[in-house]
mmCIF file of C-alpha atoms in Angstrom:
data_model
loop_
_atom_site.group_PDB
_atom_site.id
_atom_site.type_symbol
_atom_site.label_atom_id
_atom_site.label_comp_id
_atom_site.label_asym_id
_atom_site.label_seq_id
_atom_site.Cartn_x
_atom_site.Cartn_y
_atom_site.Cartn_z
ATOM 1 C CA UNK U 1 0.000 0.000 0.000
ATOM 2 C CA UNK U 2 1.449 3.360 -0.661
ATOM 3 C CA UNK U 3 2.091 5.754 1.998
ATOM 4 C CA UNK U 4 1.492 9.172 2.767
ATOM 5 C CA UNK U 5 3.056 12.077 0.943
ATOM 6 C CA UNK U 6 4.397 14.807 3.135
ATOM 7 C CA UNK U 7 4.135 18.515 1.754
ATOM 8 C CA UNK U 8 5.413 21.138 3.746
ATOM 9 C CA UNK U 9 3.494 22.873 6.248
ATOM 10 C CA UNK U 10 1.944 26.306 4.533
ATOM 11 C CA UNK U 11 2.694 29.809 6.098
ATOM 12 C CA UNK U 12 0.632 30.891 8.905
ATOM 13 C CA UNK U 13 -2.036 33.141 8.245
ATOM 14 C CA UNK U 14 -1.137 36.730 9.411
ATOM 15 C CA UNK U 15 -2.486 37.328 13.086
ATOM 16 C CA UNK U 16 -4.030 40.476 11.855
ATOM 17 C CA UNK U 17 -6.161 39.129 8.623
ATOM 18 C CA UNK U 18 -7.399 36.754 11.701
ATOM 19 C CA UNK U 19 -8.216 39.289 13.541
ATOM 20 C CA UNK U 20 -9.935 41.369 10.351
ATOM 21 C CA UNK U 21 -12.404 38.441 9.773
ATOM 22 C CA UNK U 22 -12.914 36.778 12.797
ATOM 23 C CA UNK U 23 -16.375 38.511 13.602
ATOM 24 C CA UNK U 24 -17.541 38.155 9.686
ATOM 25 C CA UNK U 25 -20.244 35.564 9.370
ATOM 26 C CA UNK U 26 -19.707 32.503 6.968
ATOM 27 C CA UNK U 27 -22.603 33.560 5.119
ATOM 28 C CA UNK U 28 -21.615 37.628 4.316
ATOM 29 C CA UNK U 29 -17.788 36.170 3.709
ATOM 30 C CA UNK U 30 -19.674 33.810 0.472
ATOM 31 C CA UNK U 31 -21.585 36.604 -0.108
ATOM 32 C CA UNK U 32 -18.933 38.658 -1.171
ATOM 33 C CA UNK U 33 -16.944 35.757 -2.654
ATOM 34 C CA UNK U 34 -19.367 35.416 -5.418
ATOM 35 C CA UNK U 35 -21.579 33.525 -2.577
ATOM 36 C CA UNK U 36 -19.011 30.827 -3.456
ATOM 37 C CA UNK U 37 -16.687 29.734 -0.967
ATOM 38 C CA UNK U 38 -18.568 27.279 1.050
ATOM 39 C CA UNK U 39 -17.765 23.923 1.926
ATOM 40 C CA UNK U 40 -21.055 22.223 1.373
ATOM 41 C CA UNK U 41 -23.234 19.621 3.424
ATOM 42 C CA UNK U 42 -20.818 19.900 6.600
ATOM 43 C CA UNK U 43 -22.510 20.502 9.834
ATOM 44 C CA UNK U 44 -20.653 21.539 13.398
ATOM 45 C CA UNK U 45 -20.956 18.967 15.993
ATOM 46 C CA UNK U 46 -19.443 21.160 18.754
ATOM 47 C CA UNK U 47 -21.286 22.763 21.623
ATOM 48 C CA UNK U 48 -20.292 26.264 20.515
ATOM 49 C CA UNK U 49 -18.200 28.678 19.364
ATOM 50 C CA UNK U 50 -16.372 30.158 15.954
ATOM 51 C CA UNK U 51 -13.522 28.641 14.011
ATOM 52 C CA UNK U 52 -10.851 30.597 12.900
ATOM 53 C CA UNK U 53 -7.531 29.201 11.568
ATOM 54 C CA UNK U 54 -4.798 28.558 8.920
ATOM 55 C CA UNK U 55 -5.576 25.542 6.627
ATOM 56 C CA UNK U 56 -3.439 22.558 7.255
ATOM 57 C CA UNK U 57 -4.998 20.117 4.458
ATOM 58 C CA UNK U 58 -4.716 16.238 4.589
ATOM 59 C CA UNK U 59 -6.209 14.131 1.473
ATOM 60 C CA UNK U 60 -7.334 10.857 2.283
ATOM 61 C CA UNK U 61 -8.742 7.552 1.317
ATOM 62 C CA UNK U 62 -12.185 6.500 2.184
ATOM 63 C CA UNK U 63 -12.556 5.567 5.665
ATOM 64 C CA UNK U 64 -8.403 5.484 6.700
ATOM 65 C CA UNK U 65 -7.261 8.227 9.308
ATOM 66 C CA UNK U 66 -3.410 7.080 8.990
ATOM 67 C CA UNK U 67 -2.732 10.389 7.228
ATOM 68 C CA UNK U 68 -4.810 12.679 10.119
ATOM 69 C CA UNK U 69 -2.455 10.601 12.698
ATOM 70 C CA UNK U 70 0.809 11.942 11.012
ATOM 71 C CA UNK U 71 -1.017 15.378 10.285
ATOM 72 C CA UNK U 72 -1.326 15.300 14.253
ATOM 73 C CA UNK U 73 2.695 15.268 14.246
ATOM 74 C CA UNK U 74 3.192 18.546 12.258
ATOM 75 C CA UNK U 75 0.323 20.765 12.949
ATOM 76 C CA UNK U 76 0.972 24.199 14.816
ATOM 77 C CA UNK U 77 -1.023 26.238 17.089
ATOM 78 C CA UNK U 78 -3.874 28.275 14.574
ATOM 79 C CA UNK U 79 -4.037 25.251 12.763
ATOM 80 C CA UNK U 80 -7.427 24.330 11.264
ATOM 81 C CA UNK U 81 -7.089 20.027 9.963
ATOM 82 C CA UNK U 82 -9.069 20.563 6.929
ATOM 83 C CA UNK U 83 -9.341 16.378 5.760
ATOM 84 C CA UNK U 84 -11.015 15.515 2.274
ATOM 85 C CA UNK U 85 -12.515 12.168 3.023
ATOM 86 C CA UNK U 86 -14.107 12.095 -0.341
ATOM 87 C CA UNK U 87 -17.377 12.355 1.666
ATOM 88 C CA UNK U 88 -17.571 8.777 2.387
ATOM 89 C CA UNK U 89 -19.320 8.427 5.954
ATOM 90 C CA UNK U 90 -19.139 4.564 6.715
ATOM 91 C CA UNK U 91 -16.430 4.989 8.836
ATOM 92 C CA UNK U 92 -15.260 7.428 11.387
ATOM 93 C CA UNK U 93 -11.690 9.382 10.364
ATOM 94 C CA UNK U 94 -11.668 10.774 13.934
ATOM 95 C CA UNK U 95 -13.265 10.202 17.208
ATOM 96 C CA UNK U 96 -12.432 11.914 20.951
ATOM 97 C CA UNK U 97 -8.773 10.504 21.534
ATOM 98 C CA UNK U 98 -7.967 12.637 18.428
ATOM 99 C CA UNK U 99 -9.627 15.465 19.559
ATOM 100 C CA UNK U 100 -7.927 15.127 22.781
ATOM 101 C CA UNK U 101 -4.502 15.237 20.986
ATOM 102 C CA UNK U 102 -5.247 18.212 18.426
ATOM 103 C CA UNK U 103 -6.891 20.183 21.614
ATOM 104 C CA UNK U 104 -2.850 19.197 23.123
ATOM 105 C CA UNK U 105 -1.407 20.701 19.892
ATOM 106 C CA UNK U 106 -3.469 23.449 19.853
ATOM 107 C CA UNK U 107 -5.088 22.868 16.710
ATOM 108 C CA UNK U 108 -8.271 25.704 16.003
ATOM 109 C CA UNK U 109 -10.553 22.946 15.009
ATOM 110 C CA UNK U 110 -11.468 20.070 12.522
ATOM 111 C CA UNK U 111 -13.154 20.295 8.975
ATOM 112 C CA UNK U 112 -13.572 16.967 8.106
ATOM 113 C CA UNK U 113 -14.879 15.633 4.946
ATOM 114 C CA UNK U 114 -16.243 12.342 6.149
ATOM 115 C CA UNK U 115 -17.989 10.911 9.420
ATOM 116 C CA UNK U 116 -16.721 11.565 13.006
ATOM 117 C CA UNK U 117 -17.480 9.575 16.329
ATOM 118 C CA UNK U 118 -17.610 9.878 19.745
ATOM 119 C CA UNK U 119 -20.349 12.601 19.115
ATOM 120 C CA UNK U 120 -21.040 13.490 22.852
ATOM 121 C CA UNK U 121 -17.389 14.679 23.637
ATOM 122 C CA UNK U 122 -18.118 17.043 20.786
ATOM 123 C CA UNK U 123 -21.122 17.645 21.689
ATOM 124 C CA UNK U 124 -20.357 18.874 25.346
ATOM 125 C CA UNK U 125 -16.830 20.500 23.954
ATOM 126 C CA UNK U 126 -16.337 23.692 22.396
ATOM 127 C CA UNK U 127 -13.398 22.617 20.222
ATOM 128 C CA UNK U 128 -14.743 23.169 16.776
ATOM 129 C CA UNK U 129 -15.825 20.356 14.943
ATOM 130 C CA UNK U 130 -17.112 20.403 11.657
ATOM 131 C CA UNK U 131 -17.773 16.808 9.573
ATOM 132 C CA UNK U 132 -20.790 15.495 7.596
ATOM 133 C CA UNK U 133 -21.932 12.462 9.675
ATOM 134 C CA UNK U 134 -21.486 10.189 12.522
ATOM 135 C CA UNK U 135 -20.866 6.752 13.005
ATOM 136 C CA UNK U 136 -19.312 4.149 15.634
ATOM 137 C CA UNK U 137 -17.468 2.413 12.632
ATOM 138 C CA UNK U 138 -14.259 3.258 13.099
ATOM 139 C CA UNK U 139 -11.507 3.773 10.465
ATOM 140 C CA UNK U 140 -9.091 1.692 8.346
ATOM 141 C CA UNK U 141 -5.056 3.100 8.938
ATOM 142 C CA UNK U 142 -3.045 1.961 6.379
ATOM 143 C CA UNK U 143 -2.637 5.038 3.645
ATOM 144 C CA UNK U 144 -1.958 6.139 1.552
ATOM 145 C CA UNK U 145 -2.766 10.443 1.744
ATOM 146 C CA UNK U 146 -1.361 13.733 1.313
ATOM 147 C CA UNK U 147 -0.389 16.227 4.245
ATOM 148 C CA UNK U 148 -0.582 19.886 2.839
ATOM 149 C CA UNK U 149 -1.556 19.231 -0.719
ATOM 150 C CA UNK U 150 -5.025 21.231 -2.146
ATOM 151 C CA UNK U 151 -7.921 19.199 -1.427
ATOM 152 C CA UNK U 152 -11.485 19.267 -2.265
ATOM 153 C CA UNK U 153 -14.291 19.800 0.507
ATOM 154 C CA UNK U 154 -17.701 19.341 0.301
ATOM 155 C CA UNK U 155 -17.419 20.750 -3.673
ATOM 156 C CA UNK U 156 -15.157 23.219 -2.769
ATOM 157 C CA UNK U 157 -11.163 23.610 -3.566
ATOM 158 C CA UNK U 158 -9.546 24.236 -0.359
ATOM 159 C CA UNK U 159 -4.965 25.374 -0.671
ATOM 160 C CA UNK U 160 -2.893 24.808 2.510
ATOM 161 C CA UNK U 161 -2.392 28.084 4.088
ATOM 162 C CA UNK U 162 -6.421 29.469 3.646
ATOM 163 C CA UNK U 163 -8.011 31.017 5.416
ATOM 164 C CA UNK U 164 -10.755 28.897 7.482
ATOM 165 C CA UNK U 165 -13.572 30.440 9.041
ATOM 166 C CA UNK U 166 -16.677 28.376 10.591
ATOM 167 C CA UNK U 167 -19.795 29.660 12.389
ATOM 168 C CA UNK U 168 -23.159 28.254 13.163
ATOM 169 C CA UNK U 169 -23.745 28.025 9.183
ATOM 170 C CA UNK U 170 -21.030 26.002 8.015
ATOM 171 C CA UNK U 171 -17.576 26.676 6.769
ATOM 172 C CA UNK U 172 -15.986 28.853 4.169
ATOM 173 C CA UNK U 173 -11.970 28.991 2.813
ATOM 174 C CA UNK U 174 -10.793 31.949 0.827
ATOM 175 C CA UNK U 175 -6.965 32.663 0.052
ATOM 176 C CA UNK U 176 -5.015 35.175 2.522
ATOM 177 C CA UNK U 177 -4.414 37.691 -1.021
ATOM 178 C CA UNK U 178 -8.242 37.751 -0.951
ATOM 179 C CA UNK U 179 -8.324 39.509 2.555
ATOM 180 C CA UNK U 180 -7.886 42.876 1.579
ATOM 181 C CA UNK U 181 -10.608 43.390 -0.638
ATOM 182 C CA UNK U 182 -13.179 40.958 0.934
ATOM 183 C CA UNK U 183 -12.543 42.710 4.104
ATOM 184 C CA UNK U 184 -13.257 45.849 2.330
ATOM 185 C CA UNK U 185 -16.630 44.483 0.534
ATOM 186 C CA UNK U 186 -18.094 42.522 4.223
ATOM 187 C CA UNK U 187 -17.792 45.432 5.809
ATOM 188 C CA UNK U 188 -19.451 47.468 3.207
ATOM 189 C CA UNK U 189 -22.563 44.938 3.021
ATOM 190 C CA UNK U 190 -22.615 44.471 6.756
ATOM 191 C CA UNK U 191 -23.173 48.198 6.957
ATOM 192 C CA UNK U 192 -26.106 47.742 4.855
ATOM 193 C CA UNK U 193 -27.699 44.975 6.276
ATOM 194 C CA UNK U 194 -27.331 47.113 9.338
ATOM 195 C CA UNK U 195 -29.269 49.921 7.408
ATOM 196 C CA UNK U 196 -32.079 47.858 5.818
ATOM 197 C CA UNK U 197 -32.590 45.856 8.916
ATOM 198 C CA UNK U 198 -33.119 49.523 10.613
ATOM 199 C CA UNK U 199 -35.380 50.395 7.700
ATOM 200 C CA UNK U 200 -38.052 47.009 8.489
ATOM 201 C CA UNK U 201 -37.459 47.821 11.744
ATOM 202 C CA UNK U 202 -39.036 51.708 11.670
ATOM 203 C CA UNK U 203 -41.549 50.622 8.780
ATOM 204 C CA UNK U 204 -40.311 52.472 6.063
ATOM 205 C CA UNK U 205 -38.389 49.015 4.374
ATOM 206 C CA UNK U 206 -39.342 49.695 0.496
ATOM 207 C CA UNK U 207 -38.064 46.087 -0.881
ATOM 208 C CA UNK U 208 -35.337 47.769 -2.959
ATOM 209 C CA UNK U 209 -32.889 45.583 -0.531
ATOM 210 C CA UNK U 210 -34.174 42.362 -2.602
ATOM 211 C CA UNK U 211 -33.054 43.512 -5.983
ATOM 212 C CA UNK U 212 -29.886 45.696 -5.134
ATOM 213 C CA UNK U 213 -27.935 43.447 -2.206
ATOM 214 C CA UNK U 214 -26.126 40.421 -2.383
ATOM 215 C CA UNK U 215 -27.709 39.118 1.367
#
């Protein structure tokens, strides 16, 4: 069987763009990506709380965690362990001892692409977790995979070194060279939002909102 292909681990994402984005809701930051962005049918299985992190990317094969097990080696505080499982859910890539050693490691959270178990230590944990299913089945570990090689989640194209950013809603990725201007364009449709929902909220909203906004 072949084994796992080690990339190297992508820069960290600035401190600062973190900082920028890290009250922006999942669904404004697709917005203004061409309401792209979004890594589809995943669903957080946490108690609470935001994700926020540098994408550290592992490629799998269907139902085998070997490759999250080295990925547990090299990750670095910040890190978000963004896994493509291929969306196969008939067995669990990780489960609460691997929560237990990313929390160690101080990985921001898990995006996986696949099924998770051990549901209630997510469930009672505020470690971010975000997956597509559960099951007790647990997983094969013999390769091969790719550490820090582009993946694709849930539809979506995700680069090690993204930006992650989760919420109640899901999960979007968007490259750190996007910050500036996406930044620029939340903040600008927050603002309205902010208006129109004042508007509805004084009964003078005139429906020009529908046609005109991206929300």
């Amino acid at each position: 069987m072949p084994g796992i292909t080690h990339n190297p681990p992508p820069p960290t994402v600035d401190p600062a763009v973190l900082a920028s984005v890290q009250d922006f809701s999942t669904a404004t930051i697709s917005d203004c990506l061409d309401r792209m962005a979004v890594l589809h049918g995943l669903r957080p299985f946490h108690r609470q709380g935001r994700l926020l992190g540098t994408a550290f990317t592992v490629g799998v094969r269907a139902g085998d965690n070997l490759a999250i097990h080295q990925a547990l080696e090299q990750v670095r505080r910040g890190d978000v362990i963004v896994v493509d499982g291929g969306g196969d859910t008939s067995r669990a890539l990780v489960g609460e001892i691997m929560k237990a050693i990313a929390e160690s490691r101080g990985v921001a959270g898990f995006v996986i692409d696949g099924a998770i178990r051990d549901t209630d230590a997510f469930a009672g944990s505020d470690f971010p977790c975000y997956a597509r299913a559960a099951t007790p089945r647990g997983p094969f570990k013999t390769g091969p995979g790719v550490i820090n090689g582009p993946v694709s989640v849930g539809g979506w194209t995700v680069s090690p070194g993204d930006v992650v950013v989760g919420d109640a809603d899901g999960v979007v990725t968007f490259p750190p060279a996007l910050a500036p201007r996406l930044i620029e364009a939340v903040r600008a449709q927050s603002a309205q939002e902010a208006e129109v929902l004042a508007l509805i909220q004084a009964g003078r909203y005139d429906g020009r909102y529908a046609q005109e906004a991206k929300g």
